[in-house]
PDB file of C-alpha atoms in Angstrom:
ATOM      1  CA  UNK A  10      59.195 -16.753 -85.927  1.00  0.00           C
ATOM      2  CA  UNK A  11      57.108 -18.396 -88.380  1.00  0.00           C
ATOM      3  CA  UNK A  12      53.951 -15.961 -89.853  1.00  0.00           C
ATOM      4  CA  UNK A  13      51.181 -16.121 -93.658  1.00  0.00           C
ATOM      5  CA  UNK A  14      51.915 -14.111 -96.633  1.00  0.00           C
ATOM      6  CA  UNK A  15      48.998 -14.888 -97.197  1.00  0.00           C
ATOM      7  CA  UNK A  16      47.442 -18.511 -97.217  1.00  0.00           C
ATOM      8  CA  UNK A  17      50.133 -20.058 -98.969  1.00  0.00           C
ATOM      9  CA  UNK A  18      53.412 -18.460 -98.687  1.00  0.00           C
ATOM     10  CA  UNK A  19      55.507 -18.890 -94.912  1.00  0.00           C
ATOM     11  CA  UNK A  20      57.773 -16.251 -94.272  1.00  0.00           C
ATOM     12  CA  UNK A  21      60.081 -17.011 -91.307  1.00  0.00           C
ATOM     13  CA  UNK A  22      62.286 -13.940 -89.677  1.00  0.00           C
ATOM     14  CA  UNK A  23      65.302 -15.859 -88.455  1.00  0.00           C
ATOM     15  CA  UNK A  24      67.760 -14.546 -86.119  1.00  0.00           C
ATOM     16  CA  UNK A  25      71.128 -16.873 -85.843  1.00  0.00           C
ATOM     17  CA  UNK A  26      68.588 -19.682 -85.698  1.00  0.00           C
ATOM     18  CA  UNK A  27      66.906 -22.476 -87.849  1.00  0.00           C
ATOM     19  CA  UNK A  28      64.621 -24.340 -89.903  1.00  0.00           C
ATOM     20  CA  UNK A  29      63.961 -27.632 -91.290  1.00  0.00           C
ATOM     21  CA  UNK A  30      61.459 -27.627 -94.800  1.00  0.00           C
ATOM     22  CA  UNK A  31      60.277 -29.462 -98.071  1.00  0.00           C
ATOM     23  CA  UNK A  32      63.188 -29.924-100.416  1.00  0.00           C
ATOM     24  CA  UNK A  33      62.574 -27.374-103.153  1.00  0.00           C
ATOM     25  CA  UNK A  34      60.400 -25.229-101.328  1.00  0.00           C
ATOM     26  CA  UNK A  35      62.046 -21.450-100.233  1.00  0.00           C
ATOM     27  CA  UNK A  36      60.977 -19.622-102.620  1.00  0.00           C
ATOM     28  CA  UNK A  37      62.947 -16.289-101.675  1.00  0.00           C
ATOM     29  CA  UNK A  38      65.253 -15.186 -98.762  1.00  0.00           C
ATOM     30  CA  UNK A  39      66.781 -11.694 -97.453  1.00  0.00           C
ATOM     31  CA  UNK A  40      70.030 -11.524 -95.126  1.00  0.00           C
ATOM     32  CA  UNK A  41      72.335 -14.023 -94.640  1.00  0.00           C
ATOM     33  CA  UNK A  42      71.178 -17.371 -95.150  1.00  0.00           C
ATOM     34  CA  UNK A  43      73.476 -21.300 -95.266  1.00  0.00           C
ATOM     35  CA  UNK A  44      71.554 -24.396 -96.547  1.00  0.00           C
ATOM     36  CA  UNK A  45      72.171 -27.930 -95.977  1.00  0.00           C
ATOM     37  CA  UNK A  46      70.134 -30.996 -98.070  1.00  0.00           C
ATOM     38  CA  UNK A  47      68.485 -33.650 -95.183  1.00  0.00           C
ATOM     39  CA  UNK A  48      67.468 -37.030 -94.093  1.00  0.00           C
ATOM     40  CA  UNK A  49      63.704 -36.618 -94.270  1.00  0.00           C
ATOM     41  CA  UNK A  50      60.586 -37.929 -92.737  1.00  0.00           C
ATOM     42  CA  UNK A  51      62.866 -39.906 -89.565  1.00  0.00           C
ATOM     43  CA  UNK A  52      66.142 -38.678 -87.595  1.00  0.00           C
ATOM     44  CA  UNK A  53      68.573 -41.607 -87.416  1.00  0.00           C
ATOM     45  CA  UNK A  54      68.512 -45.761 -88.358  1.00  0.00           C
ATOM     46  CA  UNK A  55      64.369 -46.379 -87.114  1.00  0.00           C
ATOM     47  CA  UNK A  56      63.714 -43.609 -89.608  1.00  0.00           C
ATOM     48  CA  UNK A  57      66.001 -44.408 -92.892  1.00  0.00           C
ATOM     49  CA  UNK A  58      64.673 -48.049 -92.074  1.00  0.00           C
ATOM     50  CA  UNK A  59      61.489 -47.462 -91.557  1.00  0.00           C
ATOM     51  CA  UNK A  60      61.618 -44.974 -95.142  1.00  0.00           C
ATOM     52  CA  UNK A  61      63.500 -48.337 -96.989  1.00  0.00           C
ATOM     53  CA  UNK A  62      60.448 -50.381 -96.316  1.00  0.00           C
ATOM     54  CA  UNK A  63      57.142 -47.778 -97.279  1.00  0.00           C
ATOM     55  CA  UNK A  64      59.169 -46.195 -99.172  1.00  0.00           C
ATOM     56  CA  UNK A  65      58.227 -43.038 -97.860  1.00  0.00           C
ATOM     57  CA  UNK A  66      59.136 -39.428 -99.528  1.00  0.00           C
ATOM     58  CA  UNK A  67      60.122 -36.674 -97.255  1.00  0.00           C
ATOM     59  CA  UNK A  68      63.756 -34.597 -98.218  1.00  0.00           C
ATOM     60  CA  UNK A  69      64.266 -31.533 -96.479  1.00  0.00           C
ATOM     61  CA  UNK A  70      66.989 -29.071 -95.732  1.00  0.00           C
ATOM     62  CA  UNK A  71      67.772 -26.761 -93.077  1.00  0.00           C
ATOM     63  CA  UNK A  72      68.137 -23.118 -93.149  1.00  0.00           C
ATOM     64  CA  UNK A  73      70.008 -20.988 -90.849  1.00  0.00           C
ATOM     65  CA  UNK A  74      71.167 -17.662 -91.323  1.00  0.00           C
ATOM     66  CA  UNK A  75      70.080 -13.718 -90.386  1.00  0.00           C
ATOM     67  CA  UNK A  76      67.310 -12.437 -92.524  1.00  0.00           C
ATOM     68  CA  UNK A  77      63.376 -14.223 -93.628  1.00  0.00           C
ATOM     69  CA  UNK A  78      62.638 -17.102 -95.909  1.00  0.00           C
ATOM     70  CA  UNK A  79      59.533 -17.360 -97.940  1.00  0.00           C
ATOM     71  CA  UNK A  80      58.865 -20.727 -98.552  1.00  0.00           C
ATOM     72  CA  UNK A  81      55.253 -21.803-100.475  1.00  0.00           C
ATOM     73  CA  UNK A  82      54.787 -25.805-102.185  1.00  0.00           C
ATOM     74  CA  UNK A  83      52.341 -26.199-105.222  1.00  0.00           C
ATOM     75  CA  UNK A  84      50.112 -23.397-104.304  1.00  0.00           C
ATOM     76  CA  UNK A  85      48.484 -25.432-101.605  1.00  0.00           C
ATOM     77  CA  UNK A  86      47.533 -23.625 -98.484  1.00  0.00           C
ATOM     78  CA  UNK A  87      49.523 -22.912 -95.624  1.00  0.00           C
ATOM     79  CA  UNK A  88      48.537 -24.167 -91.889  1.00  0.00           C
ATOM     80  CA  UNK A  89      49.921 -22.552 -88.343  1.00  0.00           C
ATOM     81  CA  UNK A  90      50.317 -25.447 -85.569  1.00  0.00           C
ATOM     82  CA  UNK A  91      51.934 -24.040 -82.479  1.00  0.00           C
ATOM     83  CA  UNK A  92      53.442 -27.214 -80.570  1.00  0.00           C
ATOM     84  CA  UNK A  93      53.468 -27.003 -76.815  1.00  0.00           C
ATOM     85  CA  UNK A  94      55.585 -29.878 -76.065  1.00  0.00           C
ATOM     86  CA  UNK A  95      52.570 -32.272 -77.322  1.00  0.00           C
ATOM     87  CA  UNK A  96      53.096 -34.447 -80.852  1.00  0.00           C
ATOM     88  CA  UNK A  97      52.265 -33.749 -84.482  1.00  0.00           C
ATOM     89  CA  UNK A  98      50.759 -36.273 -86.477  1.00  0.00           C
ATOM     90  CA  UNK A  99      51.190 -35.266 -90.499  1.00  0.00           C
ATOM     91  CA  UNK A 100      51.663 -36.734 -93.558  1.00  0.00           C
ATOM     92  CA  UNK A 101      55.513 -36.574 -94.486  1.00  0.00           C
ATOM     93  CA  UNK A 102      53.470 -35.149 -98.198  1.00  0.00           C
ATOM     94  CA  UNK A 103      51.447 -31.815 -95.895  1.00  0.00           C
ATOM     95  CA  UNK A 104      54.053 -30.554 -93.593  1.00  0.00           C
ATOM     96  CA  UNK A 105      55.822 -27.614 -95.069  1.00  0.00           C
ATOM     97  CA  UNK A 106      58.610 -26.784 -92.693  1.00  0.00           C
ATOM     98  CA  UNK A 107      59.016 -26.662 -88.737  1.00  0.00           C
ATOM     99  CA  UNK A 108      60.926 -25.200 -85.817  1.00  0.00           C
ATOM    100  CA  UNK A 109      64.346 -27.166 -86.367  1.00  0.00           C
ATOM    101  CA  UNK A 110      64.245 -27.926 -82.302  1.00  0.00           C
ATOM    102  CA  UNK A 111      61.081 -29.833 -83.157  1.00  0.00           C
ATOM    103  CA  UNK A 112      62.115 -33.642 -83.524  1.00  0.00           C
ATOM    104  CA  UNK A 113      60.437 -35.348 -86.588  1.00  0.00           C
ATOM    105  CA  UNK A 114      60.745 -38.796 -86.619  1.00  0.00           C
ATOM    106  CA  UNK A 115      57.747 -41.790 -87.111  1.00  0.00           C
ATOM    107  CA  UNK A 116      54.888 -43.665 -86.397  1.00  0.00           C
ATOM    108  CA  UNK A 117      53.129 -46.846 -87.818  1.00  0.00           C
ATOM    109  CA  UNK A 118      49.380 -46.584 -89.019  1.00  0.00           C
ATOM    110  CA  UNK A 119      48.926 -49.300 -89.817  1.00  0.00           C
ATOM    111  CA  UNK A 120      44.496 -50.301 -92.043  1.00  0.00           C
ATOM    112  CA  UNK A 121      45.015 -46.175 -93.186  1.00  0.00           C
ATOM    113  CA  UNK A 122      48.352 -46.293 -94.653  1.00  0.00           C
ATOM    114  CA  UNK A 123      47.338 -49.032 -96.164  1.00  0.00           C
ATOM    115  CA  UNK A 124      43.819 -47.756 -97.649  1.00  0.00           C
ATOM    116  CA  UNK A 125      46.210 -44.114 -98.396  1.00  0.00           C
ATOM    117  CA  UNK A 126      48.618 -45.859-100.603  1.00  0.00           C
ATOM    118  CA  UNK A 127      51.883 -44.015 -98.752  1.00  0.00           C
ATOM    119  CA  UNK A 128      53.252 -46.953 -96.665  1.00  0.00           C
ATOM    120  CA  UNK A 129      52.010 -48.089 -93.148  1.00  0.00           C
ATOM    121  CA  UNK A 130      54.586 -44.849 -91.285  1.00  0.00           C
ATOM    122  CA  UNK A 131      53.458 -41.140 -90.927  1.00  0.00           C
ATOM    123  CA  UNK A 132      55.652 -38.053 -90.063  1.00  0.00           C
ATOM    124  CA  UNK A 133      55.466 -37.213 -85.679  1.00  0.00           C
ATOM    125  CA  UNK A 134      56.989 -33.212 -85.305  1.00  0.00           C
ATOM    126  CA  UNK A 135      57.118 -32.427 -81.116  1.00  0.00           C
ATOM    127  CA  UNK A 136      58.215 -30.510 -78.968  1.00  0.00           C
ATOM    128  CA  UNK A 137      57.829 -26.813 -77.921  1.00  0.00           C
ATOM    129  CA  UNK A 138      57.518 -24.916 -81.500  1.00  0.00           C
ATOM    130  CA  UNK A 139      55.966 -23.483 -84.405  1.00  0.00           C
ATOM    131  CA  UNK A 140      54.825 -26.691 -87.843  1.00  0.00           C
ATOM    132  CA  UNK A 141      53.537 -25.551 -91.017  1.00  0.00           C
ATOM    133  CA  UNK A 142      51.375 -28.596 -92.947  1.00  0.00           C
ATOM    134  CA  UNK A 143      49.707 -27.664 -96.090  1.00  0.00           C
ATOM    135  CA  UNK A 144      46.540 -28.395 -97.572  1.00  0.00           C
ATOM    136  CA  UNK A 145      44.945 -29.008-101.363  1.00  0.00           C
ATOM    137  CA  UNK A 146      42.062 -26.234 -99.983  1.00  0.00           C
ATOM    138  CA  UNK A 147      41.870 -24.523 -97.246  1.00  0.00           C
ATOM    139  CA  UNK A 148      41.888 -26.822 -94.192  1.00  0.00           C
ATOM    140  CA  UNK A 149      39.428 -27.596 -92.193  1.00  0.00           C
ATOM    141  CA  UNK A 150      40.007 -28.255 -88.092  1.00  0.00           C
ATOM    142  CA  UNK A 151      37.831 -30.600 -86.830  1.00  0.00           C
ATOM    143  CA  UNK A 152      37.258 -30.875 -82.660  1.00  0.00           C
ATOM    144  CA  UNK A 153      36.910 -34.415 -81.549  1.00  0.00           C
ATOM    145  CA  UNK A 154      35.935 -34.804 -78.177  1.00  0.00           C
ATOM    146  CA  UNK A 155      34.694 -37.898 -75.594  1.00  0.00           C
ATOM    147  CA  UNK A 156      30.857 -36.814 -76.767  1.00  0.00           C
ATOM    148  CA  UNK A 157      31.463 -36.661 -80.033  1.00  0.00           C
ATOM    149  CA  UNK A 158      33.980 -39.112 -81.806  1.00  0.00           C
ATOM    150  CA  UNK A 159      34.972 -37.922 -85.373  1.00  0.00           C
ATOM    151  CA  UNK A 160      35.088 -40.670 -89.000  1.00  0.00           C
ATOM    152  CA  UNK A 161      37.517 -38.903 -91.576  1.00  0.00           C
ATOM    153  CA  UNK A 162      37.583 -39.836 -94.304  1.00  0.00           C
ATOM    154  CA  UNK A 163      41.117 -41.078 -95.792  1.00  0.00           C
ATOM    155  CA  UNK A 164      41.890 -38.890 -98.934  1.00  0.00           C
ATOM    156  CA  UNK A 165      40.808 -35.909 -96.804  1.00  0.00           C
ATOM    157  CA  UNK A 166      42.832 -36.693 -93.619  1.00  0.00           C
ATOM    158  CA  UNK A 167      46.005 -34.951 -92.923  1.00  0.00           C
ATOM    159  CA  UNK A 168      47.051 -33.867 -89.423  1.00  0.00           C
ATOM    160  CA  UNK A 169      45.557 -34.833 -86.090  1.00  0.00           C
ATOM    161  CA  UNK A 170      46.762 -33.616 -82.436  1.00  0.00           C
ATOM    162  CA  UNK A 171      45.927 -34.515 -79.258  1.00  0.00           C
ATOM    163  CA  UNK A 172      45.000 -36.706 -77.659  1.00  0.00           C
ATOM    164  CA  UNK A 173      43.212 -39.549 -79.740  1.00  0.00           C
ATOM    165  CA  UNK A 174      42.850 -43.378 -80.705  1.00  0.00           C
ATOM    166  CA  UNK A 175      42.415 -43.974 -84.219  1.00  0.00           C
ATOM    167  CA  UNK A 176      39.752 -47.216 -85.429  1.00  0.00           C
ATOM    168  CA  UNK A 177      38.943 -48.478 -88.536  1.00  0.00           C
ATOM    169  CA  UNK A 178      36.129 -49.113 -90.152  1.00  0.00           C
ATOM    170  CA  UNK A 179      35.543 -51.727 -93.771  1.00  0.00           C
ATOM    171  CA  UNK A 180      32.817 -51.795 -96.038  1.00  0.00           C
ATOM    172  CA  UNK A 181      30.710 -48.312 -94.947  1.00  0.00           C
ATOM    173  CA  UNK A 182      31.837 -45.425 -97.529  1.00  0.00           C
ATOM    174  CA  UNK A 183      30.515 -41.924 -97.795  1.00  0.00           C
ATOM    175  CA  UNK A 184      30.324 -42.074-101.785  1.00  0.00           C
ATOM    176  CA  UNK A 185      28.411 -45.317-101.532  1.00  0.00           C
ATOM    177  CA  UNK A 186      26.135 -43.673 -98.796  1.00  0.00           C
ATOM    178  CA  UNK A 187      25.210 -41.154-101.316  1.00  0.00           C
ATOM    179  CA  UNK A 188      24.700 -43.944-104.352  1.00  0.00           C
ATOM    180  CA  UNK A 189      27.772 -42.852-106.329  1.00  0.00           C
ATOM    181  CA  UNK A 190      29.539 -45.995-105.497  1.00  0.00           C
ATOM    182  CA  UNK A 191      33.631 -47.033-106.194  1.00  0.00           C
ATOM    183  CA  UNK A 192      34.290 -44.380-102.455  1.00  0.00           C
ATOM    184  CA  UNK A 193      36.954 -45.661-100.193  1.00  0.00           C
ATOM    185  CA  UNK A 194      36.870 -48.631 -98.847  1.00  0.00           C
ATOM    186  CA  UNK A 195      38.058 -47.183 -94.860  1.00  0.00           C
ATOM    187  CA  UNK A 196      37.092 -44.278 -92.855  1.00  0.00           C
ATOM    188  CA  UNK A 197      39.619 -43.422 -89.243  1.00  0.00           C
ATOM    189  CA  UNK A 198      37.169 -43.213 -86.705  1.00  0.00           C
ATOM    190  CA  UNK A 199      38.669 -40.618 -84.085  1.00  0.00           C
ATOM    191  CA  UNK A 200      38.080 -40.598 -80.431  1.00  0.00           C
ATOM    192  CA  UNK A 201      39.440 -39.056 -77.310  1.00  0.00           C
ATOM    193  CA  UNK A 202      39.867 -34.955 -76.791  1.00  0.00           C
ATOM    194  CA  UNK A 203      42.609 -33.474 -79.384  1.00  0.00           C
ATOM    195  CA  UNK A 204      42.292 -32.144 -83.141  1.00  0.00           C
ATOM    196  CA  UNK A 205      41.540 -33.527 -87.320  1.00  0.00           C
ATOM    197  CA  UNK A 206      42.665 -30.830 -90.205  1.00  0.00           C
ATOM    198  CA  UNK A 207      40.652 -32.427 -93.027  1.00  0.00           C
ATOM    199  CA  UNK A 208      41.683 -31.038 -96.386  1.00  0.00           C
ATOM    200  CA  UNK A 209      38.319 -30.102 -98.552  1.00  0.00           C
ATOM    201  CA  UNK A 210      39.932 -31.832-101.569  1.00  0.00           C
ATOM    202  CA  UNK A 211      40.934 -35.988-101.883  1.00  0.00           C
ATOM    203  CA  UNK A 212      43.806 -37.202-102.489  1.00  0.00           C
ATOM    204  CA  UNK A 213      43.465 -40.316-104.510  1.00  0.00           C
ATOM    205  CA  UNK A 214      44.195 -43.882-102.463  1.00  0.00           C
ATOM    206  CA  UNK A 215      44.381 -47.127-103.550  1.00  0.00           C
ATOM    207  CA  UNK A 216      40.789 -47.651-101.473  1.00  0.00           C
ATOM    208  CA  UNK A 217      39.252 -45.350-103.633  1.00  0.00           C
ATOM    209  CA  UNK A 218      38.384 -47.784-106.478  1.00  0.00           C
ATOM    210  CA  UNK A 219      37.975 -50.865-103.915  1.00  0.00           C
TER     211      UNK A 219
END
């Protein structure tokens, strides 16, 4: 159902089914489509409460019908993720679209969310189906294994999936090590078995000037 046209446009072919996408991201469609605005980030009362507490803003729309819809957002690169009953953790600003059958929610991120200024919760997507995530520049998918844990700059982090544990390192900064100073105050360490998506451009974070 999901396919890329180039690296910055998502095409979704529908035959009466539905897709959930970031509000305002549709750039064209053909056929017969119906649109409905939804509250996003998480579903139900818990999602509403966590968004209110953290300030996470994610407005989504549901598109349903017969035909093809094309989605894009600020010329961001798009990456397709196939979920087979597992869970994807993704920053809400990096989530473009999901199969309507996938469940979205929120997950506590602790120090990572605080260091990024995105609140203490991140968006989760789980079930069987496809999701499209965005990155500022072509994303790199890095494998984490028991032998090779991974440390990531929070400003470059996009998403992760698999059986991964997160911890946070403070006082060790990539830029400080390079003699530039003013680097991130925290780094994210992933251990276990899974995949981490990182982008080649850092978003601004609270910890960036610490």
